[in-house]
Tab-separated table of C-alpha atoms in Angstrom:
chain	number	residue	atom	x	y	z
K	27	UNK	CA	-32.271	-2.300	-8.063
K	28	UNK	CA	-31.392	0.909	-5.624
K	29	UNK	CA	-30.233	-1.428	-3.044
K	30	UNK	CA	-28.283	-2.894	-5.343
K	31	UNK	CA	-27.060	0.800	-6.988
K	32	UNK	CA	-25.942	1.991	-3.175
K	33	UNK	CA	-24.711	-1.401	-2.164
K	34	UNK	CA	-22.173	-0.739	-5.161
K	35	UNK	CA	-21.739	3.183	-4.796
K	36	UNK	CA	-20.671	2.945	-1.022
K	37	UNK	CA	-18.080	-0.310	-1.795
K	38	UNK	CA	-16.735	2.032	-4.660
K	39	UNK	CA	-16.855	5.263	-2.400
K	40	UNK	CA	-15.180	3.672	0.601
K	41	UNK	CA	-12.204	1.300	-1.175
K	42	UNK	CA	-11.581	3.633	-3.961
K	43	UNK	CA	-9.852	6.517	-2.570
K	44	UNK	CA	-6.160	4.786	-1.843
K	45	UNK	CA	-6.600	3.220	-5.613
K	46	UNK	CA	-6.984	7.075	-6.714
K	47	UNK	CA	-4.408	8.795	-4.736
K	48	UNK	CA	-1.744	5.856	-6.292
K	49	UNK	CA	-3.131	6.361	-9.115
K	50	UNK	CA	-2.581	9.999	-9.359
K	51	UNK	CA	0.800	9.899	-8.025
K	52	UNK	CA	1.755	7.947	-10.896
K	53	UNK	CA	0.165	9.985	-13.202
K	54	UNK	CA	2.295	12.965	-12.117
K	55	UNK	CA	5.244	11.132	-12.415
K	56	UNK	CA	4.104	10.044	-15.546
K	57	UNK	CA	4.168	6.636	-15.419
K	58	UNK	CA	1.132	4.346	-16.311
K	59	UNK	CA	0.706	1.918	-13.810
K	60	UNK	CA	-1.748	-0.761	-13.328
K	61	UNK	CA	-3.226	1.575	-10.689
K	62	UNK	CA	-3.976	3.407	-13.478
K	63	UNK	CA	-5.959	0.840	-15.520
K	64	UNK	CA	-8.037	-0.018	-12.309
K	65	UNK	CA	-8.661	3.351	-11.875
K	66	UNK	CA	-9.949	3.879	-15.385
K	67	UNK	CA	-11.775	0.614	-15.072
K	68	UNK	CA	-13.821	1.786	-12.173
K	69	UNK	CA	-14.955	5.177	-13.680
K	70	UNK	CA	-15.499	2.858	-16.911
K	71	UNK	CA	-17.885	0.182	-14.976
K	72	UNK	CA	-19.374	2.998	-13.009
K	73	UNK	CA	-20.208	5.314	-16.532
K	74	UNK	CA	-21.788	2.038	-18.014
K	75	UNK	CA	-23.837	1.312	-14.762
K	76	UNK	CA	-21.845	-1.775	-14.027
K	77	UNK	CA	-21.760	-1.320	-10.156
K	78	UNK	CA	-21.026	-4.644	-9.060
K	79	UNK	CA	-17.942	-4.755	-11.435
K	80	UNK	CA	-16.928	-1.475	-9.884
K	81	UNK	CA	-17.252	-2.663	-6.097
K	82	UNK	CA	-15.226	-5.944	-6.698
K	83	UNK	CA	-12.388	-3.908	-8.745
K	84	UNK	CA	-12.510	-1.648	-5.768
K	85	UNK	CA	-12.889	-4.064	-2.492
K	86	UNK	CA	-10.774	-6.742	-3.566
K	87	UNK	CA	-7.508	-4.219	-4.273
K	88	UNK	CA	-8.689	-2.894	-1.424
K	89	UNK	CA	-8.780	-5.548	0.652
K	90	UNK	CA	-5.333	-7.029	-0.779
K	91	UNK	CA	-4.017	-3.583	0.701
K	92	UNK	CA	-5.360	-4.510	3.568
K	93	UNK	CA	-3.954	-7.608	4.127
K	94	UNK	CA	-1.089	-6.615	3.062
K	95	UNK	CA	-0.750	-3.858	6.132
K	96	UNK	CA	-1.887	-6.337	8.591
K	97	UNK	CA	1.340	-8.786	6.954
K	98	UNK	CA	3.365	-5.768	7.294
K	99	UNK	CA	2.585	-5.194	10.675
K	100	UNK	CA	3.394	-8.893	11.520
K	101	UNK	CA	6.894	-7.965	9.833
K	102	UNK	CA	7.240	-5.310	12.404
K	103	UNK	CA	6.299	-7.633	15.893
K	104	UNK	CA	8.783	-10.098	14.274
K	105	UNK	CA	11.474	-7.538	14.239
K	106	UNK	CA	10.697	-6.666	17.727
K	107	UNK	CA	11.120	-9.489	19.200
K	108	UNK	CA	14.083	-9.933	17.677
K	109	UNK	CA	15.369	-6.236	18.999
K	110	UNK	CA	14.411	-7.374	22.452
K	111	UNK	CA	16.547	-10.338	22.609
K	112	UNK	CA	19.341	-7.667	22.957
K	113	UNK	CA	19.334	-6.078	26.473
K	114	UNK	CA	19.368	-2.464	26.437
K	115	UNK	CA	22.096	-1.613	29.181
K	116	UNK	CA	24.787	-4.039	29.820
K	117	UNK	CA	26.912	-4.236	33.231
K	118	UNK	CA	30.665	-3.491	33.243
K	119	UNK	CA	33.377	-5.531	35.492
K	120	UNK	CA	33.618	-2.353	37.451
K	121	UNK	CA	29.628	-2.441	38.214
K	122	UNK	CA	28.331	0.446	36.266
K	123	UNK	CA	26.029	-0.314	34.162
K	124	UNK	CA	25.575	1.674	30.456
K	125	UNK	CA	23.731	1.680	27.276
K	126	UNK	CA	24.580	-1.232	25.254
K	127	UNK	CA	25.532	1.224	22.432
K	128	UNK	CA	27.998	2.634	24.452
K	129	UNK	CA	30.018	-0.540	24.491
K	130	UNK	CA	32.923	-0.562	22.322
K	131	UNK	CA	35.561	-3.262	21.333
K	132	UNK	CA	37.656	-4.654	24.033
K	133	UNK	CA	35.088	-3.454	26.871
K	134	UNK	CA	34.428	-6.548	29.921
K	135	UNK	CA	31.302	-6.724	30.400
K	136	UNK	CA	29.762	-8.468	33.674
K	137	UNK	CA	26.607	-11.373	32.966
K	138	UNK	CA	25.322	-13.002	36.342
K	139	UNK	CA	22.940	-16.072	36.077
K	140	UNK	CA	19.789	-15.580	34.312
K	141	UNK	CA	21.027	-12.481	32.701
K	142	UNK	CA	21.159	-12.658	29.076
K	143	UNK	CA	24.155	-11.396	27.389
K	144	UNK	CA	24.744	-7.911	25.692
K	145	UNK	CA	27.105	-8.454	23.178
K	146	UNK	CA	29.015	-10.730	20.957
K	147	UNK	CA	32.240	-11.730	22.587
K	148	UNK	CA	33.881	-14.039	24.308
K	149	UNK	CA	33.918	-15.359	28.302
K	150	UNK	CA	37.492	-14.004	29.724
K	151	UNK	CA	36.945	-14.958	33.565
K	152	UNK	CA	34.264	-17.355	35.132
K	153	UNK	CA	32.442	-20.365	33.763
K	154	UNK	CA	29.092	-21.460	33.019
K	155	UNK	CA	26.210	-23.115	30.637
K	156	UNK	CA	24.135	-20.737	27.952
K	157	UNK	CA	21.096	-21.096	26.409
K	158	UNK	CA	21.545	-19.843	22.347
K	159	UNK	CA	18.474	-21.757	21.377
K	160	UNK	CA	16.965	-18.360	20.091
K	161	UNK	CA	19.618	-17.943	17.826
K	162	UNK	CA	21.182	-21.091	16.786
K	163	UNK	CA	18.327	-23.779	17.511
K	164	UNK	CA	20.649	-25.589	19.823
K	165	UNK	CA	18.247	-27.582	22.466
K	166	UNK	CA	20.719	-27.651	25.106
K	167	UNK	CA	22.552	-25.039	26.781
K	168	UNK	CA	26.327	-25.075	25.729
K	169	UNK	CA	28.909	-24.932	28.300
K	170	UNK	CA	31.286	-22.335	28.172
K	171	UNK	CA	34.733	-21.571	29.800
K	172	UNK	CA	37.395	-18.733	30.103
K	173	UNK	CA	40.080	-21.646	29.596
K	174	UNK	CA	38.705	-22.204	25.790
K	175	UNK	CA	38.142	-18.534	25.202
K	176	UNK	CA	34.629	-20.218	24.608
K	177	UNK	CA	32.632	-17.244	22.298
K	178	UNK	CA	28.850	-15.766	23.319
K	179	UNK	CA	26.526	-13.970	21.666
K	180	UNK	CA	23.667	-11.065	22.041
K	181	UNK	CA	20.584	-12.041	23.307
K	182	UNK	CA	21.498	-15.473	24.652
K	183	UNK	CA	20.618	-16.380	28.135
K	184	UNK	CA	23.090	-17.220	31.073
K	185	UNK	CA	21.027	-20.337	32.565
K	186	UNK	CA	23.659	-21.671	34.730
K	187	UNK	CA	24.435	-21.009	37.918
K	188	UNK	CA	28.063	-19.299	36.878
K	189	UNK	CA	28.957	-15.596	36.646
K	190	UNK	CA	30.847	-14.844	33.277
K	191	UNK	CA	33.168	-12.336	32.179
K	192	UNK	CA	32.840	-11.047	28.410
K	193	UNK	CA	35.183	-9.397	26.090
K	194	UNK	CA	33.609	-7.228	23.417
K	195	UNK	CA	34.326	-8.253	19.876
K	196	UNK	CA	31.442	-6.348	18.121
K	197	UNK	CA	29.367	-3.564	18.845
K	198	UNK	CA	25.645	-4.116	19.407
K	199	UNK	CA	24.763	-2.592	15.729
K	200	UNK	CA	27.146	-5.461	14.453
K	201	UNK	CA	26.018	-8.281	16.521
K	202	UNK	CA	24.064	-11.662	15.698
K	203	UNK	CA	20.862	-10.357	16.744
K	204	UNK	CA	20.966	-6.953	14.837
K	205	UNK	CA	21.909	-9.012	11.655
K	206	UNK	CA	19.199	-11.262	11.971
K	207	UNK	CA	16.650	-8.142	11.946
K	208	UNK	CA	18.458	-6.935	8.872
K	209	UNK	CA	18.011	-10.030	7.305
K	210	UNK	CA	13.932	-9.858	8.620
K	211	UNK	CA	13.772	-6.357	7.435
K	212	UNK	CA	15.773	-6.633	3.665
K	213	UNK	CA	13.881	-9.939	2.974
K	214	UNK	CA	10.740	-7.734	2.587
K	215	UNK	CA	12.285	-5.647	0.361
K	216	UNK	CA	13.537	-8.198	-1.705
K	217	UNK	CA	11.504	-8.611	-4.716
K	218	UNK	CA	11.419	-12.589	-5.911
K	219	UNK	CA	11.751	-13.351	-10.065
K	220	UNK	CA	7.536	-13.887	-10.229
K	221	UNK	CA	7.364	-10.124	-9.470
K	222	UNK	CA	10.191	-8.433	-10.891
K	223	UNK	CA	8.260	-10.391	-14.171
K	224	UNK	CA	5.083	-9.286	-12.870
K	225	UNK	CA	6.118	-5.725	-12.600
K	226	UNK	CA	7.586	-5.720	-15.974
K	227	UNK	CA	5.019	-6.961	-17.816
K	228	UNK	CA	3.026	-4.081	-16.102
K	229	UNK	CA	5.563	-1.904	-17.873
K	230	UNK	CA	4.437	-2.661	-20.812
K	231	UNK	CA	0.978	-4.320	-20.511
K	232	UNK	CA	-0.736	-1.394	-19.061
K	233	UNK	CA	0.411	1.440	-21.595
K	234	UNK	CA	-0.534	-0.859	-24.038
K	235	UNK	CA	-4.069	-1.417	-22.789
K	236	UNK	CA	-4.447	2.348	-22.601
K	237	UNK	CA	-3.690	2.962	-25.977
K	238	UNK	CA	-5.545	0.626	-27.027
K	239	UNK	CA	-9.040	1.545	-25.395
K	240	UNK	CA	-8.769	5.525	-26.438
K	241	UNK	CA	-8.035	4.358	-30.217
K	242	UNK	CA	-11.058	2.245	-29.733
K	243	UNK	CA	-13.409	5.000	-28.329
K	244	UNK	CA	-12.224	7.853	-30.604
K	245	UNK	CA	-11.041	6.290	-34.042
K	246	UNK	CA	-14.820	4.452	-34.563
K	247	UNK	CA	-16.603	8.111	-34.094
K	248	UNK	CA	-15.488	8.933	-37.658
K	249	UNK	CA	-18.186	6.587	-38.803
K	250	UNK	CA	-21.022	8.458	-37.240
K	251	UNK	CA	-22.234	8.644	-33.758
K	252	UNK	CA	-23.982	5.569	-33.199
K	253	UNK	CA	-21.027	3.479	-34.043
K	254	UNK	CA	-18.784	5.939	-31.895
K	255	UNK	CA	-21.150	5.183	-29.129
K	256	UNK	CA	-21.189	1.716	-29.818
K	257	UNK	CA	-17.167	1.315	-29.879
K	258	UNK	CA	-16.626	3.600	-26.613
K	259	UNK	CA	-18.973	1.280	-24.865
K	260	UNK	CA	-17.016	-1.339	-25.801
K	261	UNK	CA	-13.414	0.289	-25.195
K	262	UNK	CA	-14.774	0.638	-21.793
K	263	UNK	CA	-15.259	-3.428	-21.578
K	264	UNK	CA	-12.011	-3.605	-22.724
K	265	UNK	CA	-10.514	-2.030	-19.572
K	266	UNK	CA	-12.922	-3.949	-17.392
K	267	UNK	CA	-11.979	-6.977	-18.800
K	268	UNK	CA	-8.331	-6.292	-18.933
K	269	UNK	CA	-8.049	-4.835	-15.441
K	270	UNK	CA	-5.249	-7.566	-13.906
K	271	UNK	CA	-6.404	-7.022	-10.214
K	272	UNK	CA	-6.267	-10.461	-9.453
K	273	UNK	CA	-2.478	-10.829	-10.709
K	274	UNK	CA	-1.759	-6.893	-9.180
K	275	UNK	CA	-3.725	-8.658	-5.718
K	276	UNK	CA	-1.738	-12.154	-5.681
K	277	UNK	CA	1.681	-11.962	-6.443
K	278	UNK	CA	3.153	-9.413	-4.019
K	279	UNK	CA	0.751	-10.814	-1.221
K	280	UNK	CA	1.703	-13.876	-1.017
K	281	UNK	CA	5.273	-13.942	-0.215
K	282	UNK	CA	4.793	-10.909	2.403
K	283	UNK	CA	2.614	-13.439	4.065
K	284	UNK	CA	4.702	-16.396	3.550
K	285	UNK	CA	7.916	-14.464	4.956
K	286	UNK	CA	6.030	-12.867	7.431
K	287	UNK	CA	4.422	-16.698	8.845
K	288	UNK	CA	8.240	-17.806	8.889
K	289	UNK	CA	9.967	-15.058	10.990
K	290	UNK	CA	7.188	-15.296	13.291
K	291	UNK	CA	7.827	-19.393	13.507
K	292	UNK	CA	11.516	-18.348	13.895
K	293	UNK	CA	12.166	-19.334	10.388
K	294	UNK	CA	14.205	-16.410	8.710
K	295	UNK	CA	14.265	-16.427	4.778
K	296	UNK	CA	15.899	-14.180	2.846
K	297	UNK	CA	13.846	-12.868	0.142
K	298	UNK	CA	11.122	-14.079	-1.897
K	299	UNK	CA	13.866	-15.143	-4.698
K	300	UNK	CA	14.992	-17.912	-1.795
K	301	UNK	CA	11.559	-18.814	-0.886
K	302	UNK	CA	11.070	-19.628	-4.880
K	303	UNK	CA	13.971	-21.436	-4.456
K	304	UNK	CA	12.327	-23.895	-1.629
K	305	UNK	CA	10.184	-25.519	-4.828
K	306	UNK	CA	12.656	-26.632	-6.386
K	307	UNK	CA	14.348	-28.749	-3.924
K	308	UNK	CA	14.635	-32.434	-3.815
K	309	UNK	CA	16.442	-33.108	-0.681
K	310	UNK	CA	16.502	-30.805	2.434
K	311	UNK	CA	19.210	-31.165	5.115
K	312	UNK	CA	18.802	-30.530	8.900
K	313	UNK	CA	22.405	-29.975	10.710
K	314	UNK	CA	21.085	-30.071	14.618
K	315	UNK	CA	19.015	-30.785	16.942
K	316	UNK	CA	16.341	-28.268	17.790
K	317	UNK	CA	15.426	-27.952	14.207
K	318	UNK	CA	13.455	-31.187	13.673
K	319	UNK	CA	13.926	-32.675	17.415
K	320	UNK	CA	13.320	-31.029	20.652
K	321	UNK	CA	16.676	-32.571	22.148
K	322	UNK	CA	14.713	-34.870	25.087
K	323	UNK	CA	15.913	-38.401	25.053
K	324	UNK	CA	14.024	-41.568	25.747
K	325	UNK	CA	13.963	-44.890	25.473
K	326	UNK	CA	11.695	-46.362	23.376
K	327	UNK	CA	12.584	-50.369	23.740
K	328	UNK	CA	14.998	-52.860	24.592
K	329	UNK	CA	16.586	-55.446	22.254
K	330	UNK	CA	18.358	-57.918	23.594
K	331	UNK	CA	21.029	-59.437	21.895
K	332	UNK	CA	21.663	-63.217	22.758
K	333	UNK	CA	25.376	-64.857	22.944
């Protein structure tokens, strides 16, 4: 029985401080939160001696936050390796070479072979092949010319043995790359339709609840003590049992690690509204190679055709 008393008090001692301090800032803000209710339903299993109810209310949330950090931090690599597709100086025609930031509109900028490129534009002098697979998915480098104007972007890699001769279109705030880690970034942000409902049925739910449980330990008193007793006991059980960690733990999880797992596989959604969206599909079209293919040819057999 003690082992099992500390075993509880030092889950409930180490995970519940984060639930408190949320808790607590929504309190002075006045808004009653489902932090809240899981605070008030680990005081309530810890007053009725209920210490393993306690320790899972506590290391489950806490352990959802958890999780949750580490996804967040995944976020974060993903968004910088997308910043370091951009090089941070860039090379003019003249030789200098500057901060990429410093390169406005109609500035030539200088790429030799194997450089990658520092800004959207297009080639001006020179000729050569580019690799865009990390932005476009294309398998193959693409040729490009100064006859066709031929446009490149941030981040993409000269592979070809040609030196090319870029005109600035957009600065590097504005280019492919930087909108691709605003889309990484945003789609985080994004709450999908599951928990904007969640959310709002916390609104509601979790006042509710309240109210409920202090009418149940105070109104029943007026019949004596014993029945008082009786009824706070079991407005206590009532928050226990109505504590919705495992809804507060699963919904906003989930699509930080989905949309996390697909920016790290190169796959950038939107929001969790779009990844919803992915369920309800019946047919799914690929446009290139590179997305379902890797782009290397072979032959697999011979038929031959008879006269």
């Amino acid at each position: 029985k003690y082992v099992y008393v500390c075993a509880g008090g030092i889950a409930v001692f180490l995970c519940v401080p984060p639930i408190l301090n949320r808790a607590w800032a929504s309190a002075r803000m006045g808004v009653l939160d489902v932090h809240i209710l899981m605070s008030i339903s680990i005081l309530g299993a810890l007053c009725l001696g209920d210490f393993s109810e306690a320790a899972a209310v506590a290391v489950l949330f806490a352990l959802s936050e958890w999780i949750e950090s580490r996804t967040r931090a995944g976020v974060s690599a993903a968004v910088s390796q997308l910043v370091a597709l951009q090089p941070e100086t860039a090379t003019l025609r003249d030789g200098r070479s500057i901060p990429v930031e410093h390169v406005t509109v109609g500035d030539i900028v200088a790429v030799r072979a194997g450089e990658r490129v520092p800004v959207d534009g297009a080639v001006v002098s020179g000729s050569s092949v580019v690799n865009q697979a990390n932005l476009t998915g294309e398998s193959k480098p693409v040729s490009k010319n100064a006859k066709r104007r031929d446009l490149v972007y941030a981040g993409t890699i000269n592979c070809g043995g040609g030196y090319l001769e870029i005109v600035c279109h957009k600065v590097s705030r504005d280019s492919a790359v930087a909108k691709m880690v605003a889309l990484v970034e945003q789609a985080h942000l994004q709450s999908s339709p599951t928990e904007q409902r969640v959310k709002q049925v916390a609104k509601y739910y979790t006042p509710i609840v309240v109210i409920l449980s202090i009418l149940l330990a105070t109104v029943p008193w007026l019949w004596g003590a014993a029945t008082g007793s009786a009824y706070t006991k079991l407005a206590l059980f009532m928050l226990i049992t109505a504590c919705p960690c495992a809804l507060v733990i699963s919904t906003p999880i989930t699509y930080v690690c989905a949309l996390t797992r697909g920016a790290r596989m190169g796959i950038l959604v939107k929001g969790g509204e779009h990844l919803e969206a992915l369920a309800k599909l019946d047919i799914l079209a690929f446009d290139k190679t590179g997305t379902l293919t890797h782009g290397a040819y072979a032959i697999e057999s011979f038929l031959l055709i008879e006269p």
